[in-house]
Coordinates of C-alpha atoms in Angstrom, one line a residue:
X1079 CA -156.6 85.5 -36.4
X1080 CA -157.5 88.6 -38.2
X1081 CA -157.9 91.9 -35.8
X1082 CA -161.0 93.4 -36.2
X1083 CA -160.7 97.0 -37.4
X1084 CA -162.4 99.7 -35.4
X1085 CA -164.4 102.3 -37.4
X1086 CA -162.6 105.6 -37.6
X1087 CA -164.2 108.5 -35.6
X1088 CA -166.2 111.1 -37.6
X1089 CA -165.1 114.6 -37.0
X1090 CA -167.6 115.5 -34.3
X1091 CA -166.5 112.5 -32.2
X1092 CA -162.9 113.6 -32.7
X1093 CA -163.9 117.1 -31.3
X1094 CA -165.8 115.4 -28.3
X1095 CA -162.8 113.2 -27.5
X1096 CA -160.4 116.1 -27.6
X1097 CA -162.7 118.2 -25.2
X1098 CA -162.9 115.2 -22.8
X1099 CA -158.9 114.8 -23.1
X1100 CA -158.6 118.6 -22.0
X1101 CA -161.1 118.4 -19.4
X1102 CA -163.5 121.0 -20.8
X1103 CA -167.1 121.5 -19.2
X1104 CA -165.6 119.3 -16.3
X1105 CA -165.8 116.3 -18.6
X1106 CA -169.6 116.8 -19.1
X1107 CA -171.2 115.9 -22.5
X1108 CA -174.6 117.5 -23.1
X1109 CA -176.3 117.5 -26.5
X1110 CA -180.0 118.4 -27.4
X1111 CA -182.3 117.5 -30.6
X1112 CA -184.3 120.6 -31.0
X1113 CA -187.0 120.1 -33.8
X1114 CA -189.6 122.5 -34.4
X1115 CA -193.3 120.7 -34.0
X1116 CA -194.5 121.9 -37.3
X1117 CA -194.4 118.6 -39.1
X1118 CA -193.4 115.1 -39.1
X1119 CA -189.9 113.9 -38.8
X1120 CA -188.2 112.8 -41.9
X1121 CA -185.1 110.7 -42.6
X1122 CA -183.1 113.9 -42.7
X1123 CA -183.9 114.6 -39.2
X1124 CA -182.9 111.0 -38.5
X1125 CA -179.1 111.7 -39.2
X1126 CA -179.4 114.8 -36.9
X1127 CA -181.2 112.3 -34.2
X1128 CA -178.4 109.7 -34.5
X1129 CA -175.9 112.2 -34.1
X1130 CA -177.2 114.0 -31.0
X1131 CA -178.3 110.9 -29.2
X1132 CA -175.5 108.8 -30.6
X1133 CA -172.7 111.1 -29.1
X1134 CA -174.7 111.1 -25.7
X1135 CA -174.8 107.3 -25.6
X1136 CA -171.1 106.8 -26.9
X1137 CA -169.6 109.4 -24.2
X1138 CA -172.0 108.6 -21.5
X1139 CA -173.7 111.9 -21.7
X1140 CA -177.3 113.2 -22.0
X1141 CA -179.3 114.3 -24.9
X1142 CA -182.4 116.4 -24.3
X1143 CA -185.1 116.8 -26.6
X1144 CA -186.2 120.6 -26.8
X1145 CA -189.2 121.7 -29.1
X1146 CA -188.5 124.9 -30.7
X1147 CA -192.0 126.1 -30.5
X1148 CA -191.7 129.7 -31.3
X1149 CA -193.9 130.0 -34.1
X1150 CA -197.5 129.3 -32.8
X1151 CA -199.0 129.8 -36.6
X1152 CA -197.4 126.6 -37.7
X1153 CA -196.9 124.3 -34.7
X1154 CA -199.3 121.8 -33.2
X1155 CA -199.2 119.1 -30.2
X1156 CA -200.1 116.4 -33.0
X1157 CA -196.5 117.0 -34.2
X1158 CA -194.9 117.0 -30.4
X1159 CA -196.5 113.3 -30.0
X1160 CA -195.4 112.1 -33.6
X1161 CA -192.0 113.3 -32.8
X1162 CA -191.7 111.7 -29.5
X1163 CA -193.1 108.6 -31.0
X1164 CA -190.6 108.4 -33.8
X1165 CA -187.5 109.1 -31.6
X1166 CA -188.7 106.2 -29.2
X1167 CA -189.3 103.8 -32.2
X1168 CA -185.7 104.6 -33.8
X1169 CA -184.7 103.3 -30.2
X1170 CA -183.2 106.5 -28.6
X1171 CA -184.0 107.9 -25.1
X1172 CA -183.9 111.5 -24.2
X1173 CA -182.7 112.8 -20.7
X1174 CA -185.5 115.6 -20.4
X1175 CA -188.0 117.2 -22.5
X1176 CA -187.7 120.9 -22.6
X1177 CA -189.6 123.6 -25.0
X1178 CA -188.3 126.8 -25.9
X1179 CA -191.5 128.2 -24.6
X1180 CA -190.4 127.0 -21.2
X1181 CA -188.0 130.2 -21.6
X1182 CA -190.2 133.0 -23.1
X1183 CA -190.4 134.8 -19.8
X1184 CA -186.5 134.6 -19.4
X1185 CA -186.1 135.6 -23.2
X1186 CA -188.3 138.2 -22.9
X1187 CA -186.5 139.9 -19.9
X1188 CA -183.1 139.4 -21.9
X1189 CA -184.7 141.4 -24.7
X1190 CA -185.8 144.2 -22.0
X1191 CA -182.1 144.2 -21.1
X1192 CA -180.9 144.5 -24.4
X1193 CA -183.0 147.5 -24.8
X1194 CA -182.0 149.2 -21.6
X1195 CA -178.2 148.6 -22.8
X1196 CA -178.8 150.0 -25.9
X1197 CA -178.7 146.8 -27.9
X1198 CA -181.9 146.6 -29.3
X1199 CA -184.7 148.9 -30.8
X1200 CA -188.2 148.8 -32.1
X1201 CA -188.4 149.0 -35.7
X1202 CA -191.7 150.1 -37.6
X1203 CA -190.7 149.4 -41.0
X1204 CA -192.4 146.7 -43.0
X1205 CA -190.5 143.3 -43.8
X1206 CA -189.9 144.4 -47.3
X1207 CA -188.2 147.5 -46.4
X1208 CA -186.0 145.9 -43.6
X1209 CA -184.8 143.1 -46.5
X1210 CA -184.1 145.9 -48.8
X1211 CA -182.0 148.0 -46.3
X1212 CA -180.1 144.9 -45.6
X1213 CA -177.6 145.3 -48.6
X1214 CA -175.6 142.6 -50.0
X1215 CA -172.7 140.6 -49.0
X1216 CA -170.3 143.1 -50.8
X1217 CA -172.4 146.2 -50.1
X1218 CA -173.1 147.7 -46.6
X1219 CA -176.9 147.9 -45.4
X1220 CA -178.6 151.0 -44.5
X1221 CA -179.7 152.1 -41.0
X1222 CA -183.1 152.2 -40.1
X1223 CA -184.6 155.4 -39.3
X1224 CA -185.9 153.8 -35.9
X1225 CA -182.4 152.7 -35.2
X1226 CA -181.7 155.4 -32.7
X1227 CA -184.9 155.8 -30.8
X1228 CA -184.6 156.6 -27.2
X1229 CA -184.4 153.7 -24.6
X1230 CA -187.5 154.8 -22.9
X1231 CA -189.6 154.9 -26.2
X1232 CA -188.2 151.4 -27.2
X1233 CA -189.1 150.1 -23.8
X1234 CA -192.7 151.3 -24.2
X1235 CA -193.3 150.2 -27.6
X1236 CA -191.9 146.7 -26.9
X1237 CA -194.4 146.4 -23.9
X1238 CA -197.2 147.8 -26.3
X1239 CA -196.2 144.9 -28.6
X1240 CA -196.5 142.3 -25.7
X1241 CA -199.9 143.8 -24.6
X1242 CA -201.4 143.1 -27.8
X1243 CA -201.8 146.9 -28.7
X1244 CA -199.8 146.7 -31.9
X1245 CA -201.1 144.8 -35.0
X1246 CA -199.1 141.9 -36.4
X1247 CA -196.4 143.0 -39.0
X1248 CA -196.3 146.6 -37.7
X1249 CA -193.2 146.3 -35.7
X1250 CA -190.4 144.1 -34.6
X1251 CA -187.4 144.2 -32.0
X1252 CA -184.2 144.4 -33.7
X1253 CA -180.8 144.0 -32.2
X1254 CA -178.5 146.8 -32.6
X1255 CA -175.3 145.6 -34.0
X1256 CA -173.5 146.5 -37.4
X1257 CA -175.2 147.1 -40.5
X1258 CA -171.8 147.0 -42.3
X1259 CA -170.9 143.8 -41.3
X1260 CA -169.8 141.2 -43.8
X1261 CA -171.8 138.7 -42.3
X1262 CA -175.3 139.8 -43.1
X1263 CA -176.9 137.9 -40.0
X1264 CA -175.2 140.7 -37.9
X1265 CA -177.0 143.5 -40.0
X1266 CA -179.5 144.3 -37.0
X1267 CA -181.2 140.9 -37.1
X1268 CA -184.7 140.7 -36.0
X1269 CA -185.2 139.4 -32.1
X1270 CA -188.9 139.4 -31.9
X1271 CA -192.1 139.7 -34.1
X1272 CA -195.8 140.2 -33.1
X1273 CA -198.1 137.0 -33.7
X1274 CA -201.6 137.7 -32.1
X1275 CA -203.7 135.5 -34.6
X1276 CA -202.8 132.2 -33.2
X1277 CA -202.9 130.9 -29.7
X1278 CA -199.6 129.0 -28.6
X1279 CA -200.0 125.3 -28.2
X1280 CA -198.7 125.5 -24.5
X1281 CA -199.0 129.2 -23.5
X1282 CA -202.3 129.9 -25.0
X1283 CA -202.7 133.7 -25.4
X1284 CA -200.3 134.8 -22.7
X1285 CA -197.7 135.8 -25.4
X1286 CA -198.3 138.2 -28.1
X1287 CA -194.6 138.5 -29.1
X1288 CA -192.3 135.7 -29.9
X1289 CA -188.6 135.3 -30.3
X1290 CA -186.9 134.4 -33.5
X1291 CA -184.8 131.5 -33.9
X1292 CA -181.5 133.1 -33.8
X1293 CA -182.4 134.9 -30.3
X1294 CA -183.9 131.8 -28.9
X1295 CA -181.7 128.7 -29.9
X1296 CA -178.2 129.9 -28.4
X1297 CA -179.7 131.1 -25.2
X1298 CA -181.7 128.0 -24.7
X1299 CA -178.7 126.0 -24.9
X1300 CA -176.9 128.3 -22.6
X1301 CA -179.8 128.1 -20.0
X1302 CA -179.9 124.3 -20.3
X1303 CA -176.0 123.4 -20.2
X1304 CA -175.5 122.2 -23.5
X1305 CA -171.8 121.5 -24.4
X1306 CA -172.0 120.5 -27.9
X1307 CA -174.8 122.2 -30.2
X1308 CA -174.7 120.0 -33.2
X1309 CA -176.7 121.2 -36.4
X1310 CA -176.3 121.1 -40.1
X1311 CA -174.2 123.3 -42.5
X1312 CA -176.7 126.0 -43.4
X1313 CA -176.2 127.2 -39.7
X1314 CA -172.4 127.9 -40.2
X1315 CA -173.0 131.6 -41.0
X1316 CA -175.5 131.8 -38.0
X1317 CA -173.0 130.7 -35.4
X1318 CA -171.0 133.9 -34.8
X1319 CA -174.4 135.5 -34.1
X1320 CA -175.3 132.6 -31.9
X1321 CA -172.0 133.3 -30.0
X1322 CA -172.6 137.2 -29.9
X1323 CA -176.0 136.8 -28.3
X1324 CA -174.7 134.5 -25.4
X1325 CA -171.7 136.7 -25.0
X1326 CA -173.6 139.6 -24.1
X1327 CA -175.4 138.4 -21.0
X1328 CA -173.4 135.1 -20.0
X1329 CA -172.0 135.3 -16.4
X1330 CA -169.5 132.4 -16.3
X1331 CA -166.8 131.0 -18.6
X1332 CA -169.0 128.2 -19.7
X1333 CA -170.3 128.4 -23.3
X1334 CA -172.2 125.9 -25.7
X1335 CA -170.3 125.5 -28.8
X1336 CA -172.0 124.9 -32.4
X1337 CA -170.7 122.4 -34.6
X1338 CA -172.2 121.8 -38.2
X1339 CA -172.3 118.5 -40.5
X1340 CA -173.7 118.0 -43.9
X1341 CA -177.5 117.4 -44.2
X1342 CA -179.2 114.4 -45.8
X1343 CA -180.1 114.7 -49.5
X1344 CA -181.6 111.7 -51.1
X1345 CA -182.4 111.1 -54.8
X1346 CA -186.2 111.1 -56.1
X1347 CA -187.5 112.7 -52.9
X1348 CA -187.7 116.3 -51.3
X1349 CA -186.8 117.1 -47.6
X1350 CA -188.6 120.3 -47.5
X1351 CA -191.3 120.2 -44.7
X1352 CA -193.1 122.9 -46.6
X1353 CA -193.1 120.9 -49.9
X1354 CA -194.2 117.9 -47.9
X1355 CA -197.2 119.5 -46.0
X1356 CA -198.4 120.8 -49.8
X1357 CA -198.3 117.1 -50.7
X1358 CA -200.4 116.0 -47.8
X1359 CA -202.7 119.0 -48.1
X1360 CA -203.4 118.7 -51.7
X1361 CA -204.0 115.1 -51.2
X1362 CA -201.1 114.1 -53.6
X1363 CA -200.1 111.5 -51.1
X1364 CA -202.4 109.9 -48.7
X1365 CA -200.9 111.6 -45.6
X1366 CA -197.6 112.0 -43.5
X1367 CA -197.4 108.2 -43.3
X1368 CA -197.9 107.4 -46.9
X1369 CA -195.1 104.7 -47.6
X1370 CA -193.8 106.8 -50.6
X1371 CA -193.1 109.9 -48.2
X1372 CA -189.3 110.1 -46.5
X1373 CA -191.0 110.8 -43.2
X1374 CA -190.3 108.3 -40.4
X1375 CA -193.8 107.2 -40.1
X1376 CA -194.0 106.9 -43.9
X1377 CA -190.8 104.7 -44.0
X1378 CA -192.1 102.7 -41.0
X1379 CA -195.6 102.2 -42.8
X1380 CA -193.6 100.7 -45.9
X1381 CA -191.7 98.4 -44.0
X1382 CA -188.4 99.9 -43.0
X1383 CA -187.1 98.7 -39.8
X1384 CA -185.5 101.2 -37.0
X1385 CA -182.3 99.2 -37.3
X1386 CA -182.2 99.2 -41.0
X1387 CA -182.6 103.1 -41.1
X1388 CA -179.9 103.5 -38.4
X1389 CA -177.4 101.3 -40.3
X1390 CA -178.1 103.5 -43.4
X1391 CA -177.1 106.4 -41.4
X1392 CA -174.2 104.8 -40.2
X1393 CA -173.2 103.9 -43.7
X1394 CA -173.1 107.3 -45.0
X1395 CA -171.4 109.0 -42.3
X1396 CA -170.8 112.9 -41.5
X1397 CA -168.8 115.3 -43.3
X1398 CA -168.6 119.0 -44.0
X1399 CA -169.4 118.5 -47.7
X1400 CA -172.9 118.6 -48.8
X1401 CA -173.9 115.9 -51.5
X1402 CA -176.7 113.7 -52.7
X1403 CA -177.3 110.0 -51.5
X1404 CA -178.6 107.6 -53.9
X1405 CA -182.0 106.4 -52.8
X1406 CA -180.7 102.9 -53.8
X1407 CA -178.5 102.8 -50.8
X1408 CA -181.4 103.1 -48.5
X1409 CA -183.3 100.3 -50.3
X1410 CA -180.1 98.4 -50.4
X1411 CA -179.9 98.5 -46.6
X1412 CA -183.3 97.1 -45.8
X1413 CA -183.1 94.5 -48.3
X1414 CA -180.0 93.2 -46.8
X1415 CA -181.7 93.3 -43.3
X1416 CA -185.0 91.7 -44.3
X1417 CA -183.1 88.8 -46.5
X1418 CA -182.0 87.3 -43.1
X1419 CA -185.5 87.7 -41.3
X1420 CA -188.4 88.1 -43.5
X1421 CA -190.2 84.7 -43.8
X1422 CA -191.0 83.5 -47.4
X1423 CA -194.5 82.9 -48.6
X1424 CA -195.9 82.4 -51.9
X1425 CA -198.4 85.1 -53.6
X1426 CA -199.6 84.9 -57.2
X1427 CA -199.9 88.2 -58.6
X1428 CA -201.2 87.1 -62.3
X1429 CA -203.1 84.0 -61.5
X1430 CA -203.8 81.1 -64.1
X1431 CA -205.5 77.5 -62.7
X1432 CA -203.4 74.7 -62.7
X1433 CA -205.0 71.4 -62.6
X1434 CA -202.9 68.2 -61.9
X1435 CA -205.1 65.7 -63.8
X1436 CA -203.7 62.6 -62.1
X1437 CA -203.7 64.0 -58.5
X1438 CA -206.4 62.0 -56.3
X1439 CA -207.8 62.7 -53.0
X1440 CA -208.7 65.7 -51.0
X1441 CA -205.4 66.9 -50.8
X1442 CA -202.6 67.1 -48.2
X1443 CA -200.2 69.6 -45.9
X1444 CA -196.8 70.7 -47.3
X1445 CA -194.3 71.7 -44.9
X1446 CA -192.0 74.4 -46.1
X1447 CA -189.2 76.4 -44.6
X1448 CA -189.7 80.0 -43.5
X1449 CA -186.3 80.8 -45.1
X1450 CA -184.7 78.3 -47.3
X1451 CA -181.8 76.5 -45.7
X1452 CA -182.6 77.7 -42.2
X1453 CA -184.7 75.1 -40.6
X1454 CA -183.9 77.0 -37.3
X1455 CA -186.0 79.8 -38.4
X1456 CA -189.2 77.5 -38.3
X1457 CA -191.6 76.1 -41.0
X1458 CA -194.9 76.9 -42.2
X1459 CA -197.8 74.7 -43.7
X1460 CA -199.3 74.9 -47.1
X1461 CA -202.2 73.1 -48.4
X1462 CA -201.8 71.1 -51.7
X1463 CA -204.4 69.6 -53.8
X1464 CA -205.5 68.8 -57.3
X1465 CA -206.2 72.3 -58.3
X1466 CA -203.5 75.3 -57.8
X1467 CA -202.7 78.7 -59.1
X1468 CA -199.5 79.5 -60.6
X1469 CA -198.4 82.9 -62.4
X1470 CA -199.6 83.2 -65.8
X1471 CA -196.0 83.9 -67.1
X1472 CA -194.6 80.4 -65.9
X1473 CA -196.4 78.7 -68.7
X1474 CA -196.3 79.1 -72.5
X1475 CA -198.3 76.9 -74.9
X1476 CA -195.5 77.4 -77.7
X1477 CA -192.2 77.7 -75.8
X1478 CA -188.6 77.8 -77.4
X1479 CA -185.8 75.8 -75.8
X1480 CA -184.5 78.8 -73.8
X1481 CA -187.8 78.6 -71.8
X1482 CA -187.5 76.3 -68.9
X1483 CA -190.7 76.8 -67.2
X1484 CA -193.9 74.9 -67.6
X1485 CA -194.9 73.9 -71.3
X1486 CA -196.1 70.9 -73.0
X1487 CA -193.4 68.3 -74.5
X1488 CA -192.3 66.5 -71.4
X1489 CA -190.3 69.3 -69.7
X1490 CA -190.1 68.7 -66.0
X1491 CA -190.8 71.7 -63.4
X1492 CA -190.7 71.5 -59.9
X1493 CA -193.6 72.9 -57.6
X1494 CA -191.6 74.9 -55.0
X1495 CA -191.4 72.8 -51.8
X1496 CA -193.7 70.1 -53.6
X1497 CA -193.8 68.0 -56.6
X1498 CA -192.3 67.7 -60.2
X1499 CA -194.9 68.2 -62.7
X1500 CA -195.2 68.1 -66.5
X1501 CA -197.7 70.2 -68.7
X1502 CA -200.1 68.5 -70.8
X1503 CA -202.0 71.2 -72.5
X1504 CA -204.2 74.1 -71.5
X1505 CA -207.8 75.3 -72.0
X1506 CA -208.8 79.1 -73.3
X1507 CA -211.6 81.4 -73.5
X1508 CA -213.3 82.8 -76.8
X1509 CA -210.6 85.5 -76.9
X1510 CA -207.7 83.0 -76.7
X1511 CA -206.6 83.7 -73.3
X1512 CA -205.5 80.7 -71.2
X1513 CA -207.8 79.9 -68.5
X1514 CA -206.7 76.6 -67.2
X1515 CA -203.3 74.7 -67.5
X1516 CA -203.5 70.9 -67.3
X1517 CA -200.6 68.8 -66.1
X1518 CA -199.6 65.7 -64.3
X1519 CA -197.5 65.3 -61.1
X1520 CA -194.9 62.6 -60.1
X1521 CA -196.2 61.4 -56.6
X1522 CA -192.6 59.9 -55.9
X1523 CA -191.0 63.2 -56.4
X1524 CA -192.1 65.2 -53.3
X1525 CA -189.5 67.6 -51.7
X1526 CA -187.7 66.3 -48.6
X1527 CA -188.3 62.7 -49.7
X1528 CA -185.8 60.3 -51.0
X1529 CA -187.4 60.7 -54.6
X1530 CA -187.5 64.4 -54.1
X1531 CA -183.7 65.1 -54.9
X1532 CA -184.3 65.0 -58.7
X1533 CA -183.1 68.4 -59.9
X1534 CA -185.1 70.4 -62.8
X1535 CA -184.0 73.4 -64.2
X1536 CA -186.9 75.8 -63.0
X1537 CA -188.9 75.9 -59.8
X1538 CA -192.3 77.9 -60.0
X1539 CA -194.4 79.0 -57.0
X1540 CA -198.1 78.2 -56.4
X1541 CA -201.0 78.4 -53.9
X1542 CA -203.8 76.0 -53.6
X1543 CA -207.1 77.4 -54.8
X1544 CA -209.4 76.6 -51.7
X1545 CA -207.3 77.5 -49.2
X1546 CA -205.6 80.6 -50.5
X1547 CA -206.8 84.2 -49.7
X1548 CA -207.3 87.4 -51.7
X1549 CA -204.7 90.0 -50.7
X1550 CA -204.4 93.7 -52.0
X1551 CA -200.9 94.5 -52.9
X1552 CA -199.7 98.3 -52.9
X1553 CA -196.5 98.3 -55.3
X1554 CA -194.7 101.6 -54.1
X1555 CA -191.9 103.1 -56.1
X1556 CA -190.1 106.3 -56.1
X1557 CA -192.3 109.6 -55.2
X1558 CA -190.5 111.6 -58.1
X1559 CA -189.7 110.7 -61.5
X1560 CA -186.5 113.0 -61.7
X1561 CA -183.3 112.3 -59.2
X1562 CA -183.2 115.8 -57.8
X1563 CA -186.7 117.4 -57.9
X1564 CA -185.5 120.4 -55.6
X1565 CA -183.1 121.5 -58.1
X1566 CA -185.5 121.7 -61.0
X1567 CA -187.4 124.7 -62.1
X1568 CA -190.9 125.0 -62.2
X1569 CA -193.6 123.5 -60.0
X1570 CA -192.0 120.3 -58.2
X1571 CA -195.5 118.8 -58.1
X1572 CA -195.2 118.2 -62.0
X1573 CA -192.2 116.0 -61.3
X1574 CA -194.2 113.4 -59.3
X1575 CA -193.9 110.0 -60.6
X1576 CA -197.2 108.8 -61.9
X1577 CA -196.4 105.1 -61.4
X1578 CA -195.1 105.7 -57.5
X1579 CA -198.2 103.5 -56.6
X1580 CA -200.0 100.7 -58.3
X1581 CA -202.4 98.5 -56.7
X1582 CA -203.0 94.8 -57.5
X1583 CA -204.8 91.7 -56.3
X1584 CA -203.2 88.7 -55.8
X1585 CA -203.9 85.0 -54.5
X1586 CA -201.7 84.5 -51.2
X1587 CA -201.1 81.2 -49.6
X1588 CA -203.2 80.5 -46.6
X1589 CA -200.5 80.9 -44.0
X1590 CA -201.0 84.5 -44.4
X1591 CA -204.5 84.2 -42.8
X1592 CA -203.2 84.6 -39.6
X1593 CA -202.4 88.3 -40.4
X1594 CA -206.0 88.9 -41.1
X1595 CA -206.8 91.2 -38.0
X1596 CA -206.4 94.8 -36.9
X1597 CA -202.6 94.8 -36.0
X1598 CA -201.6 95.4 -32.3
X1599 CA -200.8 99.0 -31.3
X1600 CA -197.9 99.4 -29.1
X1601 CA -197.0 103.2 -28.1
X1602 CA -199.5 104.4 -30.7
X1603 CA -197.4 102.2 -33.4
X1604 CA -199.1 99.4 -35.4
X1605 CA -196.9 96.1 -35.1
X1606 CA -197.0 94.8 -38.5
X1607 CA -195.0 91.7 -39.9
X1608 CA -192.6 91.5 -42.8
X1609 CA -192.4 88.7 -45.5
X1610 CA -190.8 88.0 -48.7
X1611 CA -193.4 87.2 -51.4
X1612 CA -191.4 84.7 -53.3
X1613 CA -189.9 86.3 -56.7
X1614 CA -191.8 89.5 -55.9
X1615 CA -190.0 91.5 -53.3
X1616 CA -190.3 92.3 -49.5
X1617 CA -193.4 93.2 -48.1
X1618 CA -195.1 94.4 -45.0
X1619 CA -198.5 94.0 -43.7
X1620 CA -200.3 97.2 -43.7
X1621 CA -202.5 98.6 -40.8
X1622 CA -205.4 98.8 -43.3
X1623 CA -205.7 95.1 -42.8
X1624 CA -208.9 93.7 -41.2
X1625 CA -210.2 90.3 -40.6
X1626 CA -211.6 90.3 -44.1
X1627 CA -209.0 92.2 -46.1
X1628 CA -205.3 91.4 -46.1
X1629 CA -203.2 94.7 -47.4
X1630 CA -199.5 94.3 -48.2
X1631 CA -197.0 97.0 -48.9
X1632 CA -194.0 96.4 -51.0
X1633 CA -190.9 97.5 -49.0
X1634 CA -188.2 96.9 -51.6
X1635 CA -188.0 94.8 -54.8
X1636 CA -185.6 91.7 -54.6
X1637 CA -183.4 93.0 -57.5
X1638 CA -180.7 95.0 -55.9
X1639 CA -180.3 98.2 -58.3
X1640 CA -177.9 100.1 -55.9
X1641 CA -174.3 100.8 -57.5
X1642 CA -171.6 100.6 -55.5

């Protein structure tokens, strides 16, 4: 019997297991996922979510959700709600919900302590002047003319900033560290800035000064007891400052430790929340949940399942090397998932009428398997009668020997799950376009009967004219026309794929009539079903569907274009 090879640990898991073996933090594992509530989660966040929550799950720890709400200008409860909804949909559960704003008083008191200890000062320079004085990685910065203010003056000015007596942008509080440090983040970083123009979504107008990320993040980790603070590689250079701030006030041996992994970059899309917001606000997409967007809600509306997204993250893994992941791998993952679960139905995108001239009677019911070869997954009923719709491309009036579908001349073709037919001719309009195809059927050739075993070189799809329904089909493709839009010069909006959405109408088999209703909403999420439209691709019912109008979104095509 072959041994099942266990998947090797990623480097973060190796660190965690080593810490557990050495008894660090009394064997306690605590992580956190700290999104800023200034936009919707995208698939890049999912990689961090799977790491933060996955580590806690695997090692019997706890992962808390903490909203980094330190900038009231961009943040909103809408985003708070959507983030919680998306994490729950992905299948993760947090231990507690925290906010950076929970610690505003603690952080403010800590800033006062820094001022009293001569480790912080109020700077009246503009943002441009401060940036200019920072220097370069190889050239030391210049000290601010306000760097050596008396402590009492700094305390008075910082209090005035908080009291709302100072205009936005007129003053900041900076840490007094080292303007010659080779790590530019140590060159007197800003700790607090003034924001009076926007109320905070939780604290209202109570605060007029707000902590910067570098000052709030590590301290919040410390306050909560985080053991492994896991983030992406761009924060490597921030880690010494993360440690420095904690070392200035920590009163025990405990320290949270920061570890970094490569972030997720995917071809043919952008991961910048700023650029995504621009697309939404300018109406270049239909919203945050547009199925072309890499947001979790957009992927969900397109038909991606939580299981497939998590499997995709599992496949790409975690390293310390940045790279670009082919979008084809994500498409391959959902295709492989739906291949085993999505019921098959017929839908005719470019219909032409087929008349079976020798068929008599009102019609009959054809029983077809939901997934061919898997009768245990159920069956569906299709109405069959004299008049059907088939794809226009499945018939040629004058076909050569390499065309195996419907054509006059005695060639036999099977109607899927039904009968074998032979074309006898066609009817055209005044422009020469075929409007009706005529054929005869063999009543002894019904699929599933003794005479139905006869083989043909082609099988074509069909729907019955009276029982079929009209459906709107949204054919989604890649949002951008170039592989790496973030790396291109110029306006990224000019790189959008003009063919990223094509809307067509089709004739769908009547079994889909049961989908024509407003979908059930569970925890704010529409519960929509998946289907494979035979020879067309994988589709999901869109929440826009009503009792009079069926809307289907293409999740993925049938063809696997991903190159291993």
